CSV table of C-alpha atoms and ligand atoms in Angstrom, one decimal:
chain,number,residue,atom,x,y,z
A,414,MET,CA,-15.9,-19.1,-1.5
A,415,ARG,CA,-13.2,-16.6,-2.5
A,416,ASN,CA,-9.6,-17.1,-3.3
A,417,THR,CA,-8.8,-13.4,-3.5
A,418,TRP,CA,-9.3,-10.3,-1.5
A,419,ASN,CA,-9.3,-6.5,-2.2
A,420,PHE,CA,-7.9,-3.5,-0.4
A,421,PHE,CA,-9.4,-0.1,-1.2
A,422,SER,CA,-8.0,3.0,0.3
A,423,PRO,CA,-8.4,6.8,0.3
A,424,GLY,CA,-6.3,8.7,-2.1
A,425,GLN,CA,-3.9,10.2,0.5
A,426,ILE,CA,-3.5,10.2,4.3
A,427,LEU,CA,-1.6,13.1,5.9
A,428,PHE,CA,-1.1,12.2,9.5
A,429,GLY,CA,0.5,14.0,12.4
A,430,SER,CA,0.3,16.9,14.9
A,431,GLY,CA,0.0,20.1,13.0
A,432,ALA,CA,-1.1,18.4,9.7
A,433,ALA,CA,-4.3,20.5,9.4
A,434,ALA,CA,-2.2,23.6,8.7
A,435,GLN,CA,-1.3,22.0,5.4
A,436,LEU,CA,-4.9,21.7,4.3
A,437,GLY,CA,-5.0,24.8,2.2
A,438,ASP,CA,-1.9,23.9,0.3
A,439,LEU,CA,-3.0,20.4,-0.3
A,440,ILE,CA,-6.3,21.6,-1.8
A,441,ALA,CA,-4.5,24.3,-3.8
A,442,ARG,CA,-2.2,21.7,-5.3
A,443,LYS,CA,-5.3,19.9,-6.6
A,444,SER,CA,-6.6,23.2,-8.2
A,445,TRP,CA,-9.9,22.9,-6.3
A,446,LYS,CA,-10.9,26.6,-5.9
A,447,ARG,CA,-14.4,26.5,-4.3
A,448,VAL,CA,-14.5,24.7,-1.0
A,449,PHE,CA,-17.8,23.7,0.7
A,450,LEU,CA,-16.9,23.1,4.4
A,451,VAL,CA,-19.2,21.0,6.5
A,452,THR,CA,-18.9,21.5,10.2
A,453,ASP,CA,-20.9,22.3,13.3
A,454,ARG,CA,-21.4,24.9,15.9
A,455,HIS,CA,-19.4,23.0,18.6
A,456,LEU,CA,-16.3,23.1,16.4
A,457,VAL,CA,-17.0,26.8,15.6
A,458,ALA,CA,-17.1,27.4,19.4
A,459,ALA,CA,-13.9,25.3,19.9
A,460,GLY,CA,-12.1,27.7,17.4
A,461,ILE,CA,-11.4,24.8,15.1
A,462,ALA,CA,-13.7,25.7,12.2
A,463,GLY,CA,-12.5,29.3,12.2
A,464,LYS,CA,-8.8,28.2,12.1
A,465,ILE,CA,-9.4,25.8,9.2
A,466,GLY,CA,-11.4,28.4,7.3
A,467,ARG,CA,-8.6,30.9,7.7
A,468,TRP,CA,-6.0,28.4,6.4
A,469,LEU,CA,-8.1,27.7,3.4
A,470,ALA,CA,-8.6,31.4,2.7
A,471,GLU,CA,-4.8,32.0,3.0
A,472,ALA,CA,-4.4,29.4,0.3
A,473,MET,CA,-6.7,31.6,-1.9
A,474,ARG,CA,-9.6,29.2,-1.7
A,475,ASP,CA,-13.1,30.5,-1.8
A,476,VAL,CA,-14.9,28.9,1.2
A,477,GLU,CA,-18.6,28.5,2.0
A,478,VAL,CA,-19.1,27.2,5.6
A,479,PHE,CA,-22.1,25.1,6.5
A,480,ASP,CA,-22.0,24.9,10.3
A,481,GLY,CA,-25.4,23.2,10.8
A,482,GLY,CA,-23.9,19.7,11.3
A,483,GLN,CA,-25.5,17.6,14.1
A,484,ALA,CA,-24.5,14.5,16.0
A,485,GLU,CA,-25.9,11.4,14.3
A,486,PRO,CA,-27.2,13.4,11.3
A,487,SER,CA,-30.7,12.8,9.9
A,488,VAL,CA,-31.7,12.2,6.3
A,489,ASP,CA,-33.4,15.6,6.3
A,490,LEU,CA,-30.3,17.4,7.4
A,491,ALA,CA,-28.4,15.8,4.6
A,492,VAL,CA,-30.9,17.1,2.1
A,493,GLN,CA,-30.7,20.6,3.6
A,494,ALA,CA,-26.9,20.6,3.5
A,495,ALA,CA,-26.8,19.3,-0.1
A,496,GLU,CA,-29.2,22.1,-1.2
A,497,ARG,CA,-26.8,24.7,0.3
A,498,ALA,CA,-23.9,23.0,-1.4
A,499,ALA,CA,-25.5,22.7,-4.8
A,500,ALA,CA,-26.3,26.5,-4.8
A,501,TYR,CA,-22.6,27.3,-4.2
A,502,ARG,CA,-21.3,24.9,-6.9
A,503,PRO,CA,-18.2,23.7,-5.1
A,504,ASP,CA,-15.1,21.9,-6.5
A,505,CYS,CA,-14.6,19.9,-3.4
A,506,ILE,CA,-16.3,19.1,-0.1
A,507,VAL,CA,-14.5,19.2,3.2
A,508,GLY,CA,-15.9,17.3,6.2
A,509,LEU,CA,-14.5,18.7,9.4
A,510,GLY,CA,-15.6,17.1,12.7
A,511,GLY,CA,-16.4,13.7,14.1
A,512,GLY,CA,-18.0,10.9,12.0
A,513,SER,CA,-21.2,12.8,12.0
A,514,ASN,CA,-19.9,15.8,9.9
A,515,MET,CA,-17.6,13.6,7.8
A,516,ASP,CA,-20.5,11.4,6.9
A,517,LEU,CA,-22.7,14.4,6.2
A,518,ALA,CA,-20.0,15.7,3.9
A,519,LYS,CA,-19.9,12.4,2.1
A,520,ILE,CA,-23.7,12.4,1.4
A,521,VAL,CA,-23.5,16.0,0.3
A,522,ALA,CA,-20.9,15.0,-2.2
A,523,VAL,CA,-23.1,12.2,-3.5
A,524,LEU,CA,-26.2,14.4,-3.8
A,525,VAL,CA,-24.4,17.3,-5.4
A,526,THR,CA,-22.9,15.0,-8.0
A,527,HIS,CA,-25.7,12.5,-8.7
A,528,GLY,CA,-28.9,14.3,-7.5
A,529,GLY,CA,-32.0,12.8,-5.9
A,530,ARG,CA,-32.5,12.0,-2.2
A,531,PRO,CA,-30.2,10.1,0.1
A,532,GLU,CA,-32.5,7.0,0.2
A,533,ARG,CA,-31.6,6.2,-3.4
A,534,TYR,CA,-28.0,5.4,-2.4
A,535,PHE,CA,-28.5,3.5,0.9
A,536,SER,CA,-27.0,0.1,1.3
A,537,PHE,CA,-24.0,-1.1,-0.8
A,538,ASN,CA,-22.9,-0.1,-4.3
A,539,ASN,CA,-25.8,2.2,-5.2
A,540,VAL,CA,-23.6,5.3,-5.9
A,541,PRO,CA,-23.4,5.2,-9.7
A,542,GLY,CA,-19.9,6.8,-10.1
A,543,PRO,CA,-17.3,9.1,-8.7
A,544,VAL,CA,-18.4,12.0,-6.5
A,545,LEU,CA,-17.0,15.5,-6.0
A,546,PRO,CA,-13.6,15.2,-4.3
A,547,LEU,CA,-13.9,14.7,-0.6
A,548,VAL,CA,-11.5,15.9,2.1
A,549,CYS,CA,-12.1,14.6,5.6
A,550,VAL,CA,-10.5,16.1,8.7
A,551,PRO,CA,-11.5,14.2,11.8
A,552,THR,CA,-11.8,16.0,15.2
A,553,THR,CA,-12.6,12.8,17.1
A,554,ALA,CA,-10.6,9.6,17.3
A,555,GLY,CA,-13.2,7.0,16.5
A,556,THR,CA,-15.1,6.4,13.4
A,557,GLY,CA,-12.4,6.2,10.8
A,558,SER,CA,-14.8,7.8,8.4
A,559,GLU,CA,-11.8,9.8,7.0
A,560,VAL,CA,-10.7,6.6,5.3
A,561,SER,CA,-13.8,4.5,5.1
A,562,HIS,CA,-16.3,3.7,2.3
A,563,ALA,CA,-19.2,4.3,4.7
A,564,ALA,CA,-21.6,7.2,5.6
A,565,VAL,CA,-24.2,6.7,8.3
A,566,LEU,CA,-27.4,8.7,8.6
A,567,THR,CA,-30.3,8.4,11.0
A,568,ASP,CA,-33.7,7.5,9.5
A,569,THR,CA,-35.8,9.2,12.1
A,570,ALA,CA,-39.1,8.0,10.7
A,571,ASN,CA,-38.1,4.3,11.0
A,572,GLN,CA,-35.9,4.8,14.1
A,573,ILE,CA,-32.8,3.2,12.6
A,574,LYS,CA,-29.3,4.1,11.4
A,575,VAL,CA,-28.8,3.6,7.7
A,576,SER,CA,-25.5,3.2,5.9
A,577,THR,CA,-24.5,4.2,2.4
A,578,LEU,CA,-21.5,2.1,1.3
A,579,SER,CA,-19.5,2.7,-1.8
A,580,GLN,CA,-15.9,2.7,-2.8
A,581,PHE,CA,-16.6,6.1,-4.3
A,582,LEU,CA,-17.1,7.5,-0.7
A,583,ARG,CA,-13.4,7.0,0.2
A,584,PRO,CA,-12.0,10.5,0.6
A,585,ALA,CA,-9.5,11.8,-1.9
A,586,ILE,CA,-7.6,13.3,1.1
A,587,ALA,CA,-7.7,12.4,4.8
A,588,VAL,CA,-5.9,14.9,7.1
A,589,VAL,CA,-5.6,13.3,10.5
A,590,ASP,CA,-4.2,15.9,13.0
A,591,PRO,CA,-4.4,14.6,16.6
A,592,GLU,CA,-4.2,18.2,17.9
A,593,LEU,CA,-7.8,18.7,16.6
A,594,THR,CA,-9.0,16.2,19.2
A,595,LEU,CA,-7.5,18.0,22.2
A,596,THR,CA,-10.8,19.9,22.8
A,597,CYS,CA,-12.9,16.7,22.6
A,598,PRO,CA,-14.9,16.4,25.9
A,599,PRO,CA,-14.3,13.2,27.9
A,600,LYS,CA,-17.7,11.6,26.9
A,601,VAL,CA,-17.0,12.1,23.2
A,602,THR,CA,-13.4,10.8,23.6
A,603,ALA,CA,-14.8,7.7,25.4
A,604,ASP,CA,-17.7,7.0,23.0
A,605,SER,CA,-15.7,7.5,19.8
A,606,GLY,CA,-12.7,5.6,21.2
A,607,ILE,CA,-14.7,2.5,22.0
A,608,ASP,CA,-16.2,2.7,18.5
A,609,ALA,CA,-12.7,2.4,17.1
A,610,LEU,CA,-12.1,-0.6,19.4
A,611,THR,CA,-15.3,-2.1,18.2
A,612,HIS,CA,-14.3,-1.6,14.5
A,613,ALA,CA,-10.9,-3.3,15.2
A,614,ILE,CA,-12.4,-6.2,17.1
A,615,GLU,CA,-15.2,-6.9,14.6
A,616,ALA,CA,-12.6,-6.7,11.7
A,617,TYR,CA,-10.1,-9.0,13.5
A,618,THR,CA,-12.7,-11.6,14.4
A,619,ALA,CA,-14.8,-11.5,11.2
A,620,VAL,CA,-15.4,-14.6,9.1
A,621,ASP,CA,-12.3,-15.4,6.9
A,622,TYR,CA,-12.5,-13.9,3.4
A,623,ALA,CA,-12.2,-17.4,2.0
A,624,GLN,CA,-15.4,-18.4,3.8
A,625,LEU,CA,-17.4,-15.4,2.6
A,626,ASP,CA,-20.4,-16.5,0.7
A,627,ALA,CA,-19.6,-14.5,-2.5
A,628,LYS,CA,-17.8,-15.2,-5.8
A,629,ASP,CA,-14.4,-13.9,-6.6
A,630,GLY,CA,-14.6,-10.7,-8.5
A,631,ASN,CA,-18.1,-9.8,-7.2
A,632,PRO,CA,-18.0,-6.5,-5.3
A,633,VAL,CA,-18.9,-7.0,-1.6
A,634,ALA,CA,-19.6,-4.5,1.1
A,635,TYR,CA,-17.1,-6.3,3.4
A,636,GLU,CA,-14.4,-8.8,2.4
A,637,GLY,CA,-14.2,-10.7,5.7
A,638,ARG,CA,-10.9,-11.1,7.7
A,639,THR,CA,-7.9,-10.7,5.5
A,640,PRO,CA,-4.2,-10.8,6.5
A,641,LEU,CA,-3.8,-7.0,5.8
A,642,GLY,CA,-7.0,-6.1,7.7
A,643,ALA,CA,-6.0,-8.3,10.6
A,644,ALA,CA,-2.6,-6.6,10.8
A,645,LEU,CA,-4.2,-3.2,10.9
A,646,ALA,CA,-6.7,-4.3,13.5
A,647,GLU,CA,-4.1,-5.8,15.8
A,648,LYS,CA,-2.2,-2.6,15.9
A,649,ALA,CA,-5.4,-0.6,16.5
A,650,ILE,CA,-6.5,-2.8,19.4
A,651,GLU,CA,-3.0,-2.5,21.0
A,652,LEU,CA,-3.1,1.3,20.7
A,653,VAL,CA,-6.6,1.6,22.2
A,654,GLY,CA,-5.4,-0.6,25.1
A,655,GLN,CA,-2.5,1.8,25.7
A,656,HIS,CA,-4.1,5.1,25.2
A,657,LEU,CA,-7.9,5.3,25.5
A,658,VAL,CA,-8.2,5.5,29.3
A,659,ALA,CA,-5.4,8.2,29.5
A,660,ALA,CA,-7.1,10.3,26.7
A,661,VAL,CA,-10.4,10.2,28.6
A,662,LYS,CA,-8.8,11.0,32.0
A,663,ASP,CA,-6.7,13.9,30.6
A,664,GLY,CA,-7.7,15.4,27.3
A,665,THR,CA,-4.5,17.4,27.1
A,666,ASN,CA,-2.4,14.2,27.1
A,667,ARG,CA,-0.8,14.5,23.6
A,668,PRO,CA,0.8,11.1,23.3
A,669,ALA,CA,-2.6,9.6,24.3
A,670,ARG,CA,-4.4,11.7,21.7
A,671,GLU,CA,-1.8,10.8,19.0
A,672,GLY,CA,-2.1,7.1,19.9
A,673,MET,CA,-5.9,7.2,19.7
A,674,ALA,CA,-5.9,9.2,16.4
A,675,LEU,CA,-3.7,6.5,14.8
A,676,ALA,CA,-5.8,3.7,16.3
A,677,ALA,CA,-9.0,5.2,14.9
A,678,THR,CA,-7.5,5.6,11.4
A,679,LEU,CA,-6.0,2.1,11.4
A,680,ALA,CA,-9.3,0.6,12.7
A,681,GLY,CA,-11.2,2.5,9.9
A,682,LEU,CA,-9.0,1.0,7.3
A,683,ALA,CA,-9.4,-2.5,8.9
A,684,PHE,CA,-13.2,-2.4,9.3
A,685,SER,CA,-14.0,-0.8,5.9
A,686,HIS,CA,-12.0,-3.6,4.4
A,687,CYS,CA,-12.9,-6.6,6.5
A,688,ALA,CA,-16.1,-6.0,8.5
A,689,VAL,CA,-18.2,-4.6,11.1
A,690,ALA,CA,-20.6,-7.2,12.2
A,691,LEU,CA,-23.1,-8.1,14.9
A,692,VAL,CA,-22.3,-5.2,17.3
A,693,HIS,CA,-23.0,-2.7,14.6
A,694,ALA,CA,-26.1,-4.6,13.4
A,695,LEU,CA,-27.6,-4.4,16.9
A,696,GLU,CA,-26.5,-0.8,17.5
A,697,TYR,CA,-28.3,0.6,14.4
A,698,PRO,CA,-31.8,0.0,15.8
A,699,LEU,CA,-30.7,0.6,19.4
A,700,GLY,CA,-29.2,4.0,18.6
A,701,GLY,CA,-32.0,4.9,16.2
A,702,ALA,CA,-34.6,4.4,18.9
A,703,LEU,CA,-32.8,5.4,22.1
A,704,HIS,CA,-30.7,8.2,20.8
A,705,CYS,CA,-27.5,7.1,22.5
A,706,SER,CA,-24.3,8.0,20.6
A,707,HIS,CA,-23.1,5.3,18.1
A,708,GLY,CA,-20.0,4.7,20.3
A,709,ALA,CA,-21.9,4.4,23.5
A,710,GLY,CA,-24.3,1.9,21.9
A,711,ASN,CA,-21.4,-0.2,20.5
A,712,GLY,CA,-19.5,-0.1,23.7
A,713,LEU,CA,-22.6,-1.3,25.6
A,714,LEU,CA,-23.1,-4.2,23.3
A,715,LEU,CA,-19.5,-5.2,22.5
A,716,PRO,CA,-18.8,-7.6,25.4
A,717,TYR,CA,-22.2,-9.4,25.0
A,718,VAL,CA,-21.5,-10.0,21.3
A,719,MET,CA,-17.9,-11.1,22.0
A,720,GLN,CA,-19.3,-13.6,24.4
A,721,PHE,CA,-21.6,-14.9,21.7
A,722,ASN,CA,-18.7,-15.1,19.2
A,723,LEU,CA,-16.1,-16.5,21.6
A,724,LYS,CA,-16.0,-20.1,20.6
A,725,SER,CA,-15.9,-19.3,16.9
A,726,ARG,CA,-12.7,-17.2,17.2
A,727,GLN,CA,-11.1,-18.5,20.4
A,728,GLU,CA,-7.5,-18.0,19.3
A,729,GLU,CA,-8.1,-14.4,18.0
A,730,PHE,CA,-9.9,-13.5,21.3
A,731,GLY,CA,-7.0,-14.8,23.3
A,732,ARG,CA,-4.7,-12.5,21.2
A,733,ILE,CA,-7.1,-9.6,21.8
A,734,ALA,CA,-6.8,-10.1,25.5
A,735,ARG,CA,-3.1,-9.9,25.3
A,736,LEU,CA,-3.2,-6.9,23.0
A,737,LEU,CA,-5.3,-5.2,25.7
A,738,GLY,CA,-2.7,-5.9,28.3
A,739,ALA,CA,-4.1,-9.0,30.0
A,740,ASP,CA,-1.7,-11.7,31.1
A,741,THR,CA,-3.0,-15.0,29.7
A,742,SER,CA,0.1,-17.1,30.4
A,743,GLY,CA,-0.9,-20.5,31.8
A,744,LEU,CA,-4.6,-20.1,30.8
A,745,SER,CA,-6.5,-22.5,28.7
A,746,ALA,CA,-7.5,-21.3,25.2
A,747,ASP,CA,-11.1,-20.9,26.6
A,748,ALA,CA,-10.0,-18.9,29.6
A,749,ALA,CA,-7.7,-16.7,27.5
A,750,ALA,CA,-10.6,-15.9,25.2
A,751,GLU,CA,-12.8,-15.0,28.2
A,752,ALA,CA,-10.0,-12.7,29.3
A,753,ALA,CA,-10.7,-10.5,26.2
A,754,VAL,CA,-14.3,-10.0,27.4
A,755,ASN,CA,-13.1,-9.1,30.8
A,756,ALA,CA,-10.5,-6.7,29.4
A,757,VAL,CA,-13.2,-4.9,27.4
A,758,GLU,CA,-15.6,-4.8,30.4
A,759,LYS,CA,-12.8,-3.3,32.5
A,760,LEU,CA,-11.9,-0.7,29.9
A,761,ARG,CA,-15.5,0.3,29.3
A,762,ALA,CA,-16.1,0.7,33.0
A,763,ALA,CA,-13.0,2.8,33.3
A,764,ILE,CA,-14.2,5.3,30.7
A,765,GLY,CA,-17.9,5.4,31.8
A,766,ILE,CA,-19.6,3.6,28.9
A,767,PRO,CA,-23.2,2.5,29.9
A,768,GLN,CA,-23.3,-1.2,30.8
A,769,ARG,CA,-27.0,-2.1,30.2
A,770,ILE,CA,-29.7,-1.2,27.7
A,771,ARG,CA,-32.0,-0.2,30.6
A,772,ASP,CA,-29.4,2.3,31.7
A,773,ILE,CA,-29.9,4.3,28.5
A,774,GLY,CA,-33.7,4.3,28.6
A,775,GLY,CA,-34.5,1.0,26.8
A,776,ARG,CA,-37.6,-1.0,27.6
A,777,ARG,CA,-37.7,-4.8,27.6
A,778,GLU,CA,-40.6,-4.8,25.1
A,779,GLN,CA,-38.5,-3.0,22.6
A,780,LEU,CA,-36.0,-5.8,22.4
A,781,PRO,CA,-37.8,-8.0,19.8
A,782,VAL,CA,-38.1,-5.0,17.5
A,783,PHE,CA,-34.4,-4.3,17.8
A,784,ALA,CA,-33.6,-8.0,17.1
A,785,ALA,CA,-35.9,-8.1,14.0
A,786,LYS,CA,-34.4,-4.9,12.6
A,787,ALA,CA,-30.8,-6.1,13.2
A,788,PHE,CA,-31.6,-9.4,11.7
A,789,ALA,CA,-32.6,-7.7,8.5
A,790,ILE,CA,-29.1,-6.1,8.0
A,791,LYS,CA,-27.8,-9.2,6.2
A,792,ARG,CA,-24.5,-7.7,5.0
A,793,LEU,CA,-23.4,-7.3,8.6
A,794,LEU,CA,-24.6,-10.7,9.8
A,795,ALA,CA,-22.9,-12.4,6.8
A,796,VAL,CA,-19.4,-11.4,8.1
A,797,ASN,CA,-20.0,-12.3,11.7
A,798,PRO,CA,-17.9,-15.3,12.7
A,799,ARG,CA,-20.8,-17.2,14.1
A,800,LYS,CA,-24.1,-17.5,12.3
A,801,ALA,CA,-26.8,-15.8,14.3
A,802,SER,CA,-30.6,-16.4,14.2
A,803,GLU,CA,-33.1,-13.8,15.1
A,804,ALA,CA,-33.6,-15.7,18.4
A,805,ASP,CA,-29.9,-15.5,19.1
A,806,LEU,CA,-30.0,-11.7,18.6
A,807,LEU,CA,-32.9,-11.4,21.0
A,808,ARG,CA,-30.9,-13.5,23.6
A,809,ILE,CA,-27.9,-11.2,23.2
A,810,LEU,CA,-30.1,-8.2,23.8
A,811,GLU,CA,-31.7,-9.8,26.8
A,812,GLU,CA,-28.3,-10.5,28.3
A,813,ALA,CA,-27.4,-6.8,27.6
A,814,PHE,CA,-30.7,-5.5,29.0
B,1731,NAD,N1,-18.6,6.5,8.1
B,1731,NAD,C1,-18.1,5.6,8.9
B,1731,NAD,O1,-17.2,4.9,8.5
B,1731,NAD,C2,-18.6,5.6,10.3
B,1731,NAD,C3,-18.1,4.6,11.2
B,1731,NAD,C4,-18.5,4.6,12.5
B,1731,NAD,C5,-19.5,5.5,12.9
B,1731,NAD,N2,-20.0,6.4,12.1
B,1731,NAD,C6,-21.0,7.5,12.5
B,1731,NAD,O2,-20.3,8.6,13.0
B,1731,NAD,C7,-21.1,9.2,14.0
B,1731,NAD,C8,-20.4,9.4,15.3
B,1731,NAD,O3,-19.2,10.1,15.1
B,1731,NAD,P1,-18.3,10.5,16.3
B,1731,NAD,O4,-18.2,9.4,17.3
B,1731,NAD,O5,-17.0,10.9,15.7
B,1731,NAD,O6,-19.0,11.7,17.1
B,1731,NAD,P2,-19.8,13.0,16.4
B,1731,NAD,O7,-19.2,13.4,15.1
B,1731,NAD,O8,-21.2,12.6,16.5
B,1731,NAD,O9,-19.5,14.1,17.5
B,1731,NAD,C9,-20.0,14.1,18.8
B,1731,NAD,C10,-20.1,15.5,19.3
B,1731,NAD,O10,-18.7,15.9,19.7
B,1731,NAD,C11,-18.5,17.2,19.1
B,1731,NAD,N3,-17.0,17.3,18.8
B,1731,NAD,C12,-16.4,16.5,17.8
B,1731,NAD,N4,-15.1,16.8,17.9
B,1731,NAD,C13,-14.9,17.8,18.8
B,1731,NAD,C14,-13.7,18.5,19.2
B,1731,NAD,N5,-12.5,18.2,18.8
B,1731,NAD,N6,-13.9,19.4,20.2
B,1731,NAD,C15,-15.1,19.6,20.7
B,1731,NAD,N7,-16.3,19.0,20.3
B,1731,NAD,C16,-16.1,18.1,19.4
B,1731,NAD,C17,-19.4,17.3,17.9
B,1731,NAD,O11,-19.6,18.6,17.6
B,1731,NAD,C18,-20.6,16.6,18.3
B,1731,NAD,O12,-21.5,17.4,19.0
B,1731,NAD,C19,-22.4,8.4,14.1
B,1731,NAD,O13,-23.4,9.0,13.3
B,1731,NAD,C20,-21.9,7.1,13.5
B,1731,NAD,O14,-23.0,6.3,13.0
B,1731,NAD,C21,-19.5,6.5,10.8
B,1732,FE2,FE1,-18.8,2.3,14.2
């Protein structure tokens, strides 16, 4: 039982179209001279990495570019990137890209500061102290990594996604410029957008902070649902309902891109404070084995997990239905909650998220392995509103198959 809750945040959020042009000045004001920029070749091709590098150079920063970032980065890639960074001796690390590059930048900052291999820091609270200053600049509207305490890598040997969670991983500066998402292809927009929705829904429907099985004062990976987290999540859900389909259908739609950029950052603050839960627990083994994107895996699983949680958070699911634009007037509480599942199913169909595990190459005999691996991620199960056994997880996966 807890009587109190915490809110941790990044140092500074600069938000708005054109914000990235201020990046060099922001860094100059901190007197960080040597900048290690983590990005990837798609962002080089889109002209984004070059532009950011130029703005940094104009502010008289010395910049080393690592453009070897990859989607859903592996542990080995993090080791390689950190070796490059250590040789350069940077004052700060900039993560430019989607969640993949931002998370890679976070792990690089940990390794350059504290040494060793990424495995040493996995799970919660294993980073021993502050890391090199981190600046995160998202180019997708999804993960919220620019404000979160999380970094996710793929453990290729064990076919699972692994998180490093530490309050030291919150960036010193987050520069959220919706214009950087204009070049996002529709699939990346859809997958990352439904990831943001999953963050907001899992935070909004998490177990109450007061019900969390942890003592006041003990650091926890996730606090459970708090009033502040719920407020952020509500707004994020509403924004996704208003803007995600439009952003996928027409990537040049600026109001939709702005709405989604705000939604993703708010959802990042909400989940990294309250919770991600069963959807993420199931996605980690699913994505690790089937190599679907994190967002596609979450979007696939989301309605099935909502169905499982429905009765434990009926009122909140009714509210989610309305936030996503459903009319629940005259409906029973039961039916209103169901309407949230329908709204998510409709949304995910409209943006082309896969609907079934078999559609992304999964085999039925893999399901028990996924259930067992998900069941082992106790910190995520602990904040789910309904207690789930391993058999429950298997049933959810079978429904989703
Ligand atoms: N740290 C966190 O808090 C957190 C939260 C959720 C997910 N994640 C992790 O983030 C990763 C997913 O991140 P994501 O959904 O942002 O996608 P991503 O970073 O994997 O990017 C997907 C692809 O889109 C390209 N891309 C990105 N922005 C682009 C742009 N503006 N124009 C053209 N191409 C662009 C990238 O180069 C990449 O090839 C996963 O590894 C996931 O586990 C982290
Ligand atoms: Fe996520």
